[in-house]
Amino acid sequence: MFLGSVLLMSWAGCDVEPPTREELAEVDEAEGELAEGEAAEDAGGAEDQGVLPGLPDLTTGPRSSAANYFTPVGTHDTFNCSKIAGWVKDGDTTAPTWVTIDRYAPYPYGEHVATVLADLYRADLPFADKYHGFSINTPASLKTGEVETIYIHGINVDGDGNWDVNANSPLLSGTGKSFCCGTKCLKPDVQNP
C-alpha cells in the first residue's frame, strides 16, 4: 500500500488521471509487476524506458479543469489575539470554499496553521449568496509573545464546489498581517498593517 500512497500524493498537476483503488490493488498483488492479462504495449513500452508503468510525466504543467473558470477572491480582514477572519468566494459556484492559513510565508514555504471552511454569513458581501465568511479563534500556537505573520490562500473549487488541486489558489487581499500576542509583547493585541 505504500506504493499506492506515494502515487496518490504525486498526481496534482499531472496530465493523467490517478489510478483507481482496484488498479493499485492489482499492482500491489503482483508485487510491482503488471497484472495478469495486461500486455506490455498497454503500458506504453514503459519497461523499455526504465520507468514504472502508469506513472505520469511530471515534466508537464497542470491541466486546467473545464469546469473551473474563476479564481477565488476575498479579503483577510482580521488577525489579532482573539480571531482570524475574512471572506472568500469562488465565482465557479455559490458553494462555500476553504481558506488555508500559513505562518511565516505563503504556501508552500510557510508553516501550515489551519484549513477553514468559509461558510459564515456576511451581510456586507456584494453577492446574492452571502455565505462566504470565515472566522476562527486565534490558535494558541500563534500567541508566542513574538510578532507572527500569517498568509491566507483562497482555495479554488470547481463548479460542484470540490477542491480543485490542479488550479491556482491565490492569496487573499490584505493578507500578510502581523500581530504580537503574549506576555512578552509590549502592547498585546496590536494589529499591524
mmCIF file of the C-alpha atoms, coordinates in Angstrom:
data_MODEL
# 
_entry.id   MODEL 
# 
loop_
_atom_site.group_PDB 
_atom_site.id 
_atom_site.type_symbol 
_atom_site.label_atom_id 
_atom_site.label_alt_id 
_atom_site.label_comp_id 
_atom_site.label_asym_id 
_atom_site.label_entity_id 
_atom_site.label_seq_id 
_atom_site.pdbx_PDB_ins_code 
_atom_site.Cartn_x 
_atom_site.Cartn_y 
_atom_site.Cartn_z 
_atom_site.occupancy 
_atom_site.B_iso_or_equiv 
_atom_site.pdbx_formal_charge 
_atom_site.auth_seq_id 
_atom_site.auth_comp_id 
_atom_site.auth_asym_id 
_atom_site.auth_atom_id 
_atom_site.pdbx_PDB_model_num 
ATOM 1   C CA . MET A 1 1   ? 0.000   0.000   0.000   1.00 0.00 ? 1   MET A CA 1 
ATOM 2   C CA . PHE A 1 2   ? 2.997   2.298   0.426   1.00 0.00 ? 2   PHE A CA 1 
ATOM 3   C CA . LEU A 1 3   ? 3.451   2.481   -3.353  1.00 0.00 ? 3   LEU A CA 1 
ATOM 4   C CA . GLY A 1 4   ? -0.189  3.479   -3.739  1.00 0.00 ? 4   GLY A CA 1 
ATOM 5   C CA . SER A 1 5   ? 0.191   6.238   -1.161  1.00 0.00 ? 5   SER A CA 1 
ATOM 6   C CA . VAL A 1 6   ? 3.210   7.672   -2.936  1.00 0.00 ? 6   VAL A CA 1 
ATOM 7   C CA . LEU A 1 7   ? 1.424   7.566   -6.270  1.00 0.00 ? 7   LEU A CA 1 
ATOM 8   C CA . LEU A 1 8   ? -1.655  9.328   -4.952  1.00 0.00 ? 8   LEU A CA 1 
ATOM 9   C CA . MET A 1 9   ? 0.435   12.136  -3.470  1.00 0.00 ? 9   MET A CA 1 
ATOM 10  C CA . SER A 1 10  ? 2.116   12.903  -6.794  1.00 0.00 ? 10  SER A CA 1 
ATOM 11  C CA . TRP A 1 11  ? -0.920  13.362  -9.064  1.00 0.00 ? 11  TRP A CA 1 
ATOM 12  C CA . ALA A 1 12  ? -1.601  17.086  -8.602  1.00 0.00 ? 12  ALA A CA 1 
ATOM 13  C CA . GLY A 1 13  ? -0.646  18.939  -11.749 1.00 0.00 ? 13  GLY A CA 1 
ATOM 14  C CA . CYS A 1 14  ? -0.270  15.875  -13.987 1.00 0.00 ? 14  CYS A CA 1 
ATOM 15  C CA . ASP A 1 15  ? -1.871  15.200  -17.358 1.00 0.00 ? 15  ASP A CA 1 
ATOM 16  C CA . VAL A 1 16  ? -3.250  11.783  -16.433 1.00 0.00 ? 16  VAL A CA 1 
ATOM 17  C CA . GLU A 1 17  ? -5.878  10.571  -14.016 1.00 0.00 ? 17  GLU A CA 1 
ATOM 18  C CA . PRO A 1 18  ? -4.680  8.779   -10.875 1.00 0.00 ? 18  PRO A CA 1 
ATOM 19  C CA . PRO A 1 19  ? -5.188  5.028   -10.806 1.00 0.00 ? 19  PRO A CA 1 
ATOM 20  C CA . THR A 1 20  ? -8.270  3.602   -9.140  1.00 0.00 ? 20  THR A CA 1 
ATOM 21  C CA . ARG A 1 21  ? -8.017  1.609   -5.915  1.00 0.00 ? 21  ARG A CA 1 
ATOM 22  C CA . GLU A 1 22  ? -8.600  -1.546  -7.954  1.00 0.00 ? 22  GLU A CA 1 
ATOM 23  C CA . GLU A 1 23  ? -5.680  -0.738  -10.273 1.00 0.00 ? 23  GLU A CA 1 
ATOM 24  C CA . LEU A 1 24  ? -3.410  -0.060  -7.296  1.00 0.00 ? 24  LEU A CA 1 
ATOM 25  C CA . ALA A 1 25  ? -4.514  -3.333  -5.685  1.00 0.00 ? 25  ALA A CA 1 
ATOM 26  C CA . GLU A 1 26  ? -3.582  -5.202  -8.878  1.00 0.00 ? 26  GLU A CA 1 
ATOM 27  C CA . VAL A 1 27  ? -0.107  -3.661  -8.807  1.00 0.00 ? 27  VAL A CA 1 
ATOM 28  C CA . ASP A 1 28  ? 0.283   -4.443  -5.086  1.00 0.00 ? 28  ASP A CA 1 
ATOM 29  C CA . GLU A 1 29  ? -0.827  -8.058  -5.618  1.00 0.00 ? 29  GLU A CA 1 
ATOM 30  C CA . ALA A 1 30  ? 1.646   -8.547  -8.436  1.00 0.00 ? 30  ALA A CA 1 
ATOM 31  C CA . GLU A 1 31  ? 4.422   -7.014  -6.287  1.00 0.00 ? 31  GLU A CA 1 
ATOM 32  C CA . GLY A 1 32  ? 5.147   -4.296  -8.803  1.00 0.00 ? 32  GLY A CA 1 
ATOM 33  C CA . GLU A 1 33  ? 4.675   -6.454  -11.906 1.00 0.00 ? 33  GLU A CA 1 
ATOM 34  C CA . LEU A 1 34  ? 1.937   -5.860  -14.471 1.00 0.00 ? 34  LEU A CA 1 
ATOM 35  C CA . ALA A 1 35  ? -1.293  -7.644  -13.541 1.00 0.00 ? 35  ALA A CA 1 
ATOM 36  C CA . GLU A 1 36  ? -2.090  -10.822 -15.468 1.00 0.00 ? 36  GLU A CA 1 
ATOM 37  C CA . GLY A 1 37  ? -3.703  -10.243 -18.838 1.00 0.00 ? 37  GLY A CA 1 
ATOM 38  C CA . GLU A 1 38  ? -2.164  -6.822  -19.458 1.00 0.00 ? 38  GLU A CA 1 
ATOM 39  C CA . ALA A 1 39  ? 0.123   -6.650  -22.443 1.00 0.00 ? 39  ALA A CA 1 
ATOM 40  C CA . ALA A 1 40  ? 3.434   -4.818  -22.219 1.00 0.00 ? 40  ALA A CA 1 
ATOM 41  C CA . GLU A 1 41  ? 2.341   -2.478  -25.011 1.00 0.00 ? 41  GLU A CA 1 
ATOM 42  C CA . ASP A 1 42  ? -0.600  -1.337  -22.835 1.00 0.00 ? 42  ASP A CA 1 
ATOM 43  C CA . ALA A 1 43  ? 1.973   0.258   -20.534 1.00 0.00 ? 43  ALA A CA 1 
ATOM 44  C CA . GLY A 1 44  ? 3.283   2.323   -23.442 1.00 0.00 ? 44  GLY A CA 1 
ATOM 45  C CA . GLY A 1 45  ? 6.605   0.494   -23.561 1.00 0.00 ? 45  GLY A CA 1 
ATOM 46  C CA . ALA A 1 46  ? 7.483   1.809   -20.113 1.00 0.00 ? 46  ALA A CA 1 
ATOM 47  C CA . GLU A 1 47  ? 9.595   -1.242  -19.286 1.00 0.00 ? 47  GLU A CA 1 
ATOM 48  C CA . ASP A 1 48  ? 11.926  -0.419  -22.171 1.00 0.00 ? 48  ASP A CA 1 
ATOM 49  C CA . GLN A 1 49  ? 12.375  3.113   -20.852 1.00 0.00 ? 49  GLN A CA 1 
ATOM 50  C CA . GLY A 1 50  ? 13.145  2.053   -17.281 1.00 0.00 ? 50  GLY A CA 1 
ATOM 51  C CA . VAL A 1 51  ? 10.003  3.775   -15.957 1.00 0.00 ? 51  VAL A CA 1 
ATOM 52  C CA . LEU A 1 52  ? 7.343   2.166   -13.791 1.00 0.00 ? 52  LEU A CA 1 
ATOM 53  C CA . PRO A 1 53  ? 4.135   1.619   -15.777 1.00 0.00 ? 53  PRO A CA 1 
ATOM 54  C CA . GLY A 1 54  ? 1.318   4.024   -15.031 1.00 0.00 ? 54  GLY A CA 1 
ATOM 55  C CA . LEU A 1 55  ? 3.435   6.879   -13.666 1.00 0.00 ? 55  LEU A CA 1 
ATOM 56  C CA . PRO A 1 56  ? 2.616   10.295  -15.139 1.00 0.00 ? 56  PRO A CA 1 
ATOM 57  C CA . ASP A 1 57  ? 5.022   12.583  -16.944 1.00 0.00 ? 57  ASP A CA 1 
ATOM 58  C CA . LEU A 1 58  ? 5.871   15.026  -14.147 1.00 0.00 ? 58  LEU A CA 1 
ATOM 59  C CA . THR A 1 59  ? 7.596   17.421  -16.545 1.00 0.00 ? 59  THR A CA 1 
ATOM 60  C CA . THR A 1 60  ? 4.306   18.757  -17.910 1.00 0.00 ? 60  THR A CA 1 
ATOM 61  C CA . GLY A 1 61  ? 2.387   21.588  -16.259 1.00 0.00 ? 61  GLY A CA 1 
ATOM 62  C CA . PRO A 1 62  ? -1.000  21.369  -14.577 1.00 0.00 ? 62  PRO A CA 1 
ATOM 63  C CA . ARG A 1 63  ? -4.049  20.824  -16.710 1.00 0.00 ? 63  ARG A CA 1 
ATOM 64  C CA . SER A 1 64  ? -6.923  23.239  -16.498 1.00 0.00 ? 64  SER A CA 1 
ATOM 65  C CA . SER A 1 65  ? -10.290 21.959  -15.400 1.00 0.00 ? 65  SER A CA 1 
ATOM 66  C CA . ALA A 1 66  ? -13.089 22.593  -17.896 1.00 0.00 ? 66  ALA A CA 1 
ATOM 67  C CA . ALA A 1 67  ? -15.445 23.396  -15.029 1.00 0.00 ? 67  ALA A CA 1 
ATOM 68  C CA . ASN A 1 68  ? -13.101 25.859  -13.313 1.00 0.00 ? 68  ASN A CA 1 
ATOM 69  C CA . TYR A 1 69  ? -13.050 29.323  -14.877 1.00 0.00 ? 69  TYR A CA 1 
ATOM 70  C CA . PHE A 1 70  ? -12.646 31.695  -11.924 1.00 0.00 ? 70  PHE A CA 1 
ATOM 71  C CA . THR A 1 71  ? -10.042 32.034  -9.200  1.00 0.00 ? 71  THR A CA 1 
ATOM 72  C CA . PRO A 1 72  ? -11.230 32.850  -5.679  1.00 0.00 ? 72  PRO A CA 1 
ATOM 73  C CA . VAL A 1 73  ? -11.450 36.442  -4.479  1.00 0.00 ? 73  VAL A CA 1 
ATOM 74  C CA . GLY A 1 74  ? -11.636 37.621  -0.907  1.00 0.00 ? 74  GLY A CA 1 
ATOM 75  C CA . THR A 1 75  ? -10.177 39.647  1.902   1.00 0.00 ? 75  THR A CA 1 
ATOM 76  C CA . HIS A 1 76  ? -8.197  38.854  5.019   1.00 0.00 ? 76  HIS A CA 1 
ATOM 77  C CA . ASP A 1 77  ? -9.943  41.260  7.409   1.00 0.00 ? 77  ASP A CA 1 
ATOM 78  C CA . THR A 1 78  ? -8.753  40.462  10.926  1.00 0.00 ? 78  THR A CA 1 
ATOM 79  C CA . PHE A 1 79  ? -5.795  38.932  12.739  1.00 0.00 ? 79  PHE A CA 1 
ATOM 80  C CA . ASN A 1 80  ? -5.497  39.611  16.455  1.00 0.00 ? 80  ASN A CA 1 
ATOM 81  C CA . CYS A 1 81  ? -5.226  37.778  19.776  1.00 0.00 ? 81  CYS A CA 1 
ATOM 82  C CA . SER A 1 82  ? -8.866  36.718  19.548  1.00 0.00 ? 82  SER A CA 1 
ATOM 83  C CA . LYS A 1 83  ? -9.598  35.793  15.952  1.00 0.00 ? 83  LYS A CA 1 
ATOM 84  C CA . ILE A 1 84  ? -8.593  35.394  12.327  1.00 0.00 ? 84  ILE A CA 1 
ATOM 85  C CA . ALA A 1 85  ? -11.377 36.387  9.931   1.00 0.00 ? 85  ALA A CA 1 
ATOM 86  C CA . GLY A 1 86  ? -12.268 37.382  6.388   1.00 0.00 ? 86  GLY A CA 1 
ATOM 87  C CA . TRP A 1 87  ? -14.156 36.089  3.389   1.00 0.00 ? 87  TRP A CA 1 
ATOM 88  C CA . VAL A 1 88  ? -13.525 34.212  0.141   1.00 0.00 ? 88  VAL A CA 1 
ATOM 89  C CA . LYS A 1 89  ? -15.719 33.378  -2.852  1.00 0.00 ? 89  LYS A CA 1 
ATOM 90  C CA . ASP A 1 90  ? -15.032 31.346  -5.960  1.00 0.00 ? 90  ASP A CA 1 
ATOM 91  C CA . GLY A 1 91  ? -17.074 32.507  -8.966  1.00 0.00 ? 91  GLY A CA 1 
ATOM 92  C CA . ASP A 1 92  ? -17.411 28.944  -10.262 1.00 0.00 ? 92  ASP A CA 1 
ATOM 93  C CA . THR A 1 93  ? -20.038 28.112  -7.644  1.00 0.00 ? 93  THR A CA 1 
ATOM 94  C CA . THR A 1 94  ? -22.253 29.508  -4.913  1.00 0.00 ? 94  THR A CA 1 
ATOM 95  C CA . ALA A 1 95  ? -20.987 26.735  -2.610  1.00 0.00 ? 95  ALA A CA 1 
ATOM 96  C CA . PRO A 1 96  ? -18.603 27.741  0.175   1.00 0.00 ? 96  PRO A CA 1 
ATOM 97  C CA . THR A 1 97  ? -14.904 27.274  -0.387  1.00 0.00 ? 97  THR A CA 1 
ATOM 98  C CA . TRP A 1 98  ? -11.993 26.981  2.047   1.00 0.00 ? 98  TRP A CA 1 
ATOM 99  C CA . VAL A 1 99  ? -9.002  29.005  3.108   1.00 0.00 ? 99  VAL A CA 1 
ATOM 100 C CA . THR A 1 100 ? -5.621  27.754  4.223   1.00 0.00 ? 100 THR A CA 1 
ATOM 101 C CA . ILE A 1 101 ? -3.686  29.719  6.813   1.00 0.00 ? 101 ILE A CA 1 
ATOM 102 C CA . ASP A 1 102 ? 0.117   29.613  6.906   1.00 0.00 ? 102 ASP A CA 1 
ATOM 103 C CA . ARG A 1 103 ? 2.582   31.423  9.141   1.00 0.00 ? 103 ARG A CA 1 
ATOM 104 C CA . TYR A 1 104 ? 5.971   32.961  8.231   1.00 0.00 ? 104 TYR A CA 1 
ATOM 105 C CA . ALA A 1 105 ? 5.416   32.780  4.438   1.00 0.00 ? 105 ALA A CA 1 
ATOM 106 C CA . PRO A 1 106 ? 2.761   31.915  1.848   1.00 0.00 ? 106 PRO A CA 1 
ATOM 107 C CA . TYR A 1 107 ? 2.195   28.262  0.942   1.00 0.00 ? 107 TYR A CA 1 
ATOM 108 C CA . PRO A 1 108 ? 4.264   26.190  0.178   1.00 0.00 ? 108 PRO A CA 1 
ATOM 109 C CA . TYR A 1 109 ? 7.052   27.999  2.035   1.00 0.00 ? 109 TYR A CA 1 
ATOM 110 C CA . GLY A 1 110 ? 5.240   28.723  5.287   1.00 0.00 ? 110 GLY A CA 1 
ATOM 111 C CA . GLU A 1 111 ? 4.137   26.537  8.161   1.00 0.00 ? 111 GLU A CA 1 
ATOM 112 C CA . HIS A 1 112 ? 0.532   25.334  7.895   1.00 0.00 ? 112 HIS A CA 1 
ATOM 113 C CA . VAL A 1 113 ? -1.700  26.602  10.717  1.00 0.00 ? 113 VAL A CA 1 
ATOM 114 C CA . ALA A 1 114 ? -5.262  25.691  9.680   1.00 0.00 ? 114 ALA A CA 1 
ATOM 115 C CA . THR A 1 115 ? -7.694  24.950  6.869   1.00 0.00 ? 115 THR A CA 1 
ATOM 116 C CA . VAL A 1 116 ? -11.088 26.585  7.401   1.00 0.00 ? 116 VAL A CA 1 
ATOM 117 C CA . LEU A 1 117 ? -14.422 26.322  5.563   1.00 0.00 ? 117 LEU A CA 1 
ATOM 118 C CA . ALA A 1 118 ? -15.672 29.776  4.537   1.00 0.00 ? 118 ALA A CA 1 
ATOM 119 C CA . ASP A 1 119 ? -19.420 29.321  5.055   1.00 0.00 ? 119 ASP A CA 1 
ATOM 120 C CA . LEU A 1 120 ? -20.383 32.089  7.515   1.00 0.00 ? 120 LEU A CA 1 
ATOM 121 C CA . TYR A 1 121 ? -22.982 34.732  6.621   1.00 0.00 ? 121 TYR A CA 1 
ATOM 122 C CA . ARG A 1 122 ? -21.549 38.156  5.710   1.00 0.00 ? 122 ARG A CA 1 
ATOM 123 C CA . ALA A 1 123 ? -24.192 40.844  5.043   1.00 0.00 ? 123 ALA A CA 1 
ATOM 124 C CA . ASP A 1 124 ? -21.502 43.184  3.661   1.00 0.00 ? 124 ASP A CA 1 
ATOM 125 C CA . LEU A 1 125 ? -20.630 40.979  0.664   1.00 0.00 ? 125 LEU A CA 1 
ATOM 126 C CA . PRO A 1 126 ? -21.688 42.291  -2.777  1.00 0.00 ? 126 PRO A CA 1 
ATOM 127 C CA . PHE A 1 127 ? -23.070 38.916  -3.884  1.00 0.00 ? 127 PHE A CA 1 
ATOM 128 C CA . ALA A 1 128 ? -26.589 37.473  -3.796  1.00 0.00 ? 128 ALA A CA 1 
ATOM 129 C CA . ASP A 1 129 ? -25.166 34.493  -1.908  1.00 0.00 ? 129 ASP A CA 1 
ATOM 130 C CA . LYS A 1 130 ? -23.535 35.819  1.234   1.00 0.00 ? 130 LYS A CA 1 
ATOM 131 C CA . TYR A 1 131 ? -22.300 32.646  2.985   1.00 0.00 ? 131 TYR A CA 1 
ATOM 132 C CA . HIS A 1 132 ? -18.595 33.078  2.281   1.00 0.00 ? 132 HIS A CA 1 
ATOM 133 C CA . GLY A 1 133 ? -17.152 34.358  5.562   1.00 0.00 ? 133 GLY A CA 1 
ATOM 134 C CA . PHE A 1 134 ? -14.659 32.596  7.811   1.00 0.00 ? 134 PHE A CA 1 
ATOM 135 C CA . SER A 1 135 ? -13.649 33.224  11.400  1.00 0.00 ? 135 SER A CA 1 
ATOM 136 C CA . ILE A 1 136 ? -11.660 31.118  13.838  1.00 0.00 ? 136 ILE A CA 1 
ATOM 137 C CA . ASN A 1 137 ? -10.279 31.694  17.292  1.00 0.00 ? 137 ASN A CA 1 
ATOM 138 C CA . THR A 1 138 ? -6.597  32.524  17.058  1.00 0.00 ? 138 THR A CA 1 
ATOM 139 C CA . PRO A 1 139 ? -4.727  29.296  17.825  1.00 0.00 ? 139 PRO A CA 1 
ATOM 140 C CA . ALA A 1 140 ? -2.507  29.213  20.914  1.00 0.00 ? 140 ALA A CA 1 
ATOM 141 C CA . SER A 1 141 ? 0.425   28.338  18.626  1.00 0.00 ? 141 SER A CA 1 
ATOM 142 C CA . LEU A 1 142 ? 0.309   31.932  17.313  1.00 0.00 ? 142 LEU A CA 1 
ATOM 143 C CA . LYS A 1 143 ? 0.308   33.508  20.796  1.00 0.00 ? 143 LYS A CA 1 
ATOM 144 C CA . THR A 1 144 ? 4.060   33.279  21.264  1.00 0.00 ? 144 THR A CA 1 
ATOM 145 C CA . GLY A 1 145 ? 4.937   36.735  22.546  1.00 0.00 ? 145 GLY A CA 1 
ATOM 146 C CA . GLU A 1 146 ? 6.727   37.319  19.238  1.00 0.00 ? 146 GLU A CA 1 
ATOM 147 C CA . VAL A 1 147 ? 5.444   39.078  16.132  1.00 0.00 ? 147 VAL A CA 1 
ATOM 148 C CA . GLU A 1 148 ? 3.646   36.488  13.998  1.00 0.00 ? 148 GLU A CA 1 
ATOM 149 C CA . THR A 1 149 ? 2.709   36.971  10.342  1.00 0.00 ? 149 THR A CA 1 
ATOM 150 C CA . ILE A 1 150 ? 0.091   34.871  8.567   1.00 0.00 ? 150 ILE A CA 1 
ATOM 151 C CA . TYR A 1 151 ? -0.871  34.404  4.930   1.00 0.00 ? 151 TYR A CA 1 
ATOM 152 C CA . ILE A 1 152 ? -4.275  33.183  3.780   1.00 0.00 ? 152 ILE A CA 1 
ATOM 153 C CA . HIS A 1 153 ? -4.981  31.490  0.446   1.00 0.00 ? 153 HIS A CA 1 
ATOM 154 C CA . GLY A 1 154 ? -8.484  31.146  -1.022  1.00 0.00 ? 154 GLY A CA 1 
ATOM 155 C CA . ILE A 1 155 ? -8.935  27.568  -2.207  1.00 0.00 ? 155 ILE A CA 1 
ATOM 156 C CA . ASN A 1 156 ? -10.009 27.167  -5.821  1.00 0.00 ? 156 ASN A CA 1 
ATOM 157 C CA . VAL A 1 157 ? -13.044 24.914  -6.301  1.00 0.00 ? 157 VAL A CA 1 
ATOM 158 C CA . ASP A 1 158 ? -14.712 23.531  -9.408  1.00 0.00 ? 158 ASP A CA 1 
ATOM 159 C CA . GLY A 1 159 ? -18.333 24.091  -10.460 1.00 0.00 ? 159 GLY A CA 1 
ATOM 160 C CA . ASP A 1 160 ? -19.506 21.429  -7.993  1.00 0.00 ? 160 ASP A CA 1 
ATOM 161 C CA . GLY A 1 161 ? -17.700 23.007  -5.032  1.00 0.00 ? 161 GLY A CA 1 
ATOM 162 C CA . ASN A 1 162 ? -14.925 20.391  -4.900  1.00 0.00 ? 162 ASN A CA 1 
ATOM 163 C CA . TRP A 1 163 ? -11.346 21.419  -4.122  1.00 0.00 ? 163 TRP A CA 1 
ATOM 164 C CA . ASP A 1 164 ? -9.506  21.682  -7.461  1.00 0.00 ? 164 ASP A CA 1 
ATOM 165 C CA . VAL A 1 165 ? -5.922  20.693  -6.674  1.00 0.00 ? 165 VAL A CA 1 
ATOM 166 C CA . ASN A 1 166 ? -4.850  21.493  -10.243 1.00 0.00 ? 166 ASN A CA 1 
ATOM 167 C CA . ALA A 1 167 ? -5.896  25.144  -10.052 1.00 0.00 ? 167 ALA A CA 1 
ATOM 168 C CA . ASN A 1 168 ? -4.314  28.286  -8.630  1.00 0.00 ? 168 ASN A CA 1 
ATOM 169 C CA . SER A 1 169 ? -5.364  29.166  -5.065  1.00 0.00 ? 169 SER A CA 1 
ATOM 170 C CA . PRO A 1 170 ? -4.355  32.827  -4.675  1.00 0.00 ? 170 PRO A CA 1 
ATOM 171 C CA . LEU A 1 171 ? -3.547  34.882  -1.604  1.00 0.00 ? 171 LEU A CA 1 
ATOM 172 C CA . LEU A 1 172 ? -6.453  36.938  -0.274  1.00 0.00 ? 172 LEU A CA 1 
ATOM 173 C CA . SER A 1 173 ? -6.378  40.717  -0.449  1.00 0.00 ? 173 SER A CA 1 
ATOM 174 C CA . GLY A 1 174 ? -4.885  42.252  2.687   1.00 0.00 ? 174 GLY A CA 1 
ATOM 175 C CA . THR A 1 175 ? -3.129  39.097  3.821   1.00 0.00 ? 175 THR A CA 1 
ATOM 176 C CA . GLY A 1 176 ? 0.340   39.100  5.310   1.00 0.00 ? 176 GLY A CA 1 
ATOM 177 C CA . LYS A 1 177 ? -0.996  40.598  8.527   1.00 0.00 ? 177 LYS A CA 1 
ATOM 178 C CA . SER A 1 178 ? 1.211   40.612  11.630  1.00 0.00 ? 178 SER A CA 1 
ATOM 179 C CA . PHE A 1 179 ? 0.470   40.791  15.331  1.00 0.00 ? 179 PHE A CA 1 
ATOM 180 C CA . CYS A 1 180 ? 2.034   40.110  18.697  1.00 0.00 ? 180 CYS A CA 1 
ATOM 181 C CA . CYS A 1 181 ? 0.118   38.400  21.455  1.00 0.00 ? 181 CYS A CA 1 
ATOM 182 C CA . GLY A 1 182 ? 1.545   37.061  24.690  1.00 0.00 ? 182 GLY A CA 1 
ATOM 183 C CA . THR A 1 183 ? 3.324   38.093  27.848  1.00 0.00 ? 183 THR A CA 1 
ATOM 184 C CA . LYS A 1 184 ? 6.499   39.221  26.036  1.00 0.00 ? 184 LYS A CA 1 
ATOM 185 C CA . CYS A 1 185 ? 4.668   41.752  23.795  1.00 0.00 ? 185 CYS A CA 1 
ATOM 186 C CA . LEU A 1 186 ? 4.981   45.444  24.625  1.00 0.00 ? 186 LEU A CA 1 
ATOM 187 C CA . LYS A 1 187 ? 1.365   46.090  23.603  1.00 0.00 ? 187 LYS A CA 1 
ATOM 188 C CA . PRO A 1 188 ? -0.690  42.891  23.463  1.00 0.00 ? 188 PRO A CA 1 
ATOM 189 C CA . ASP A 1 189 ? -3.323  42.580  20.777  1.00 0.00 ? 189 ASP A CA 1 
ATOM 190 C CA . VAL A 1 190 ? -1.689  45.094  18.423  1.00 0.00 ? 190 VAL A CA 1 
ATOM 191 C CA . GLN A 1 191 ? -2.514  44.551  14.778  1.00 0.00 ? 191 GLN A CA 1 
ATOM 192 C CA . ASN A 1 192 ? -0.024  45.912  12.264  1.00 0.00 ? 192 ASN A CA 1 
ATOM 193 C CA . PRO A 1 193 ? -0.940  46.718  8.662   1.00 0.00 ? 193 PRO A CA 1 
# 
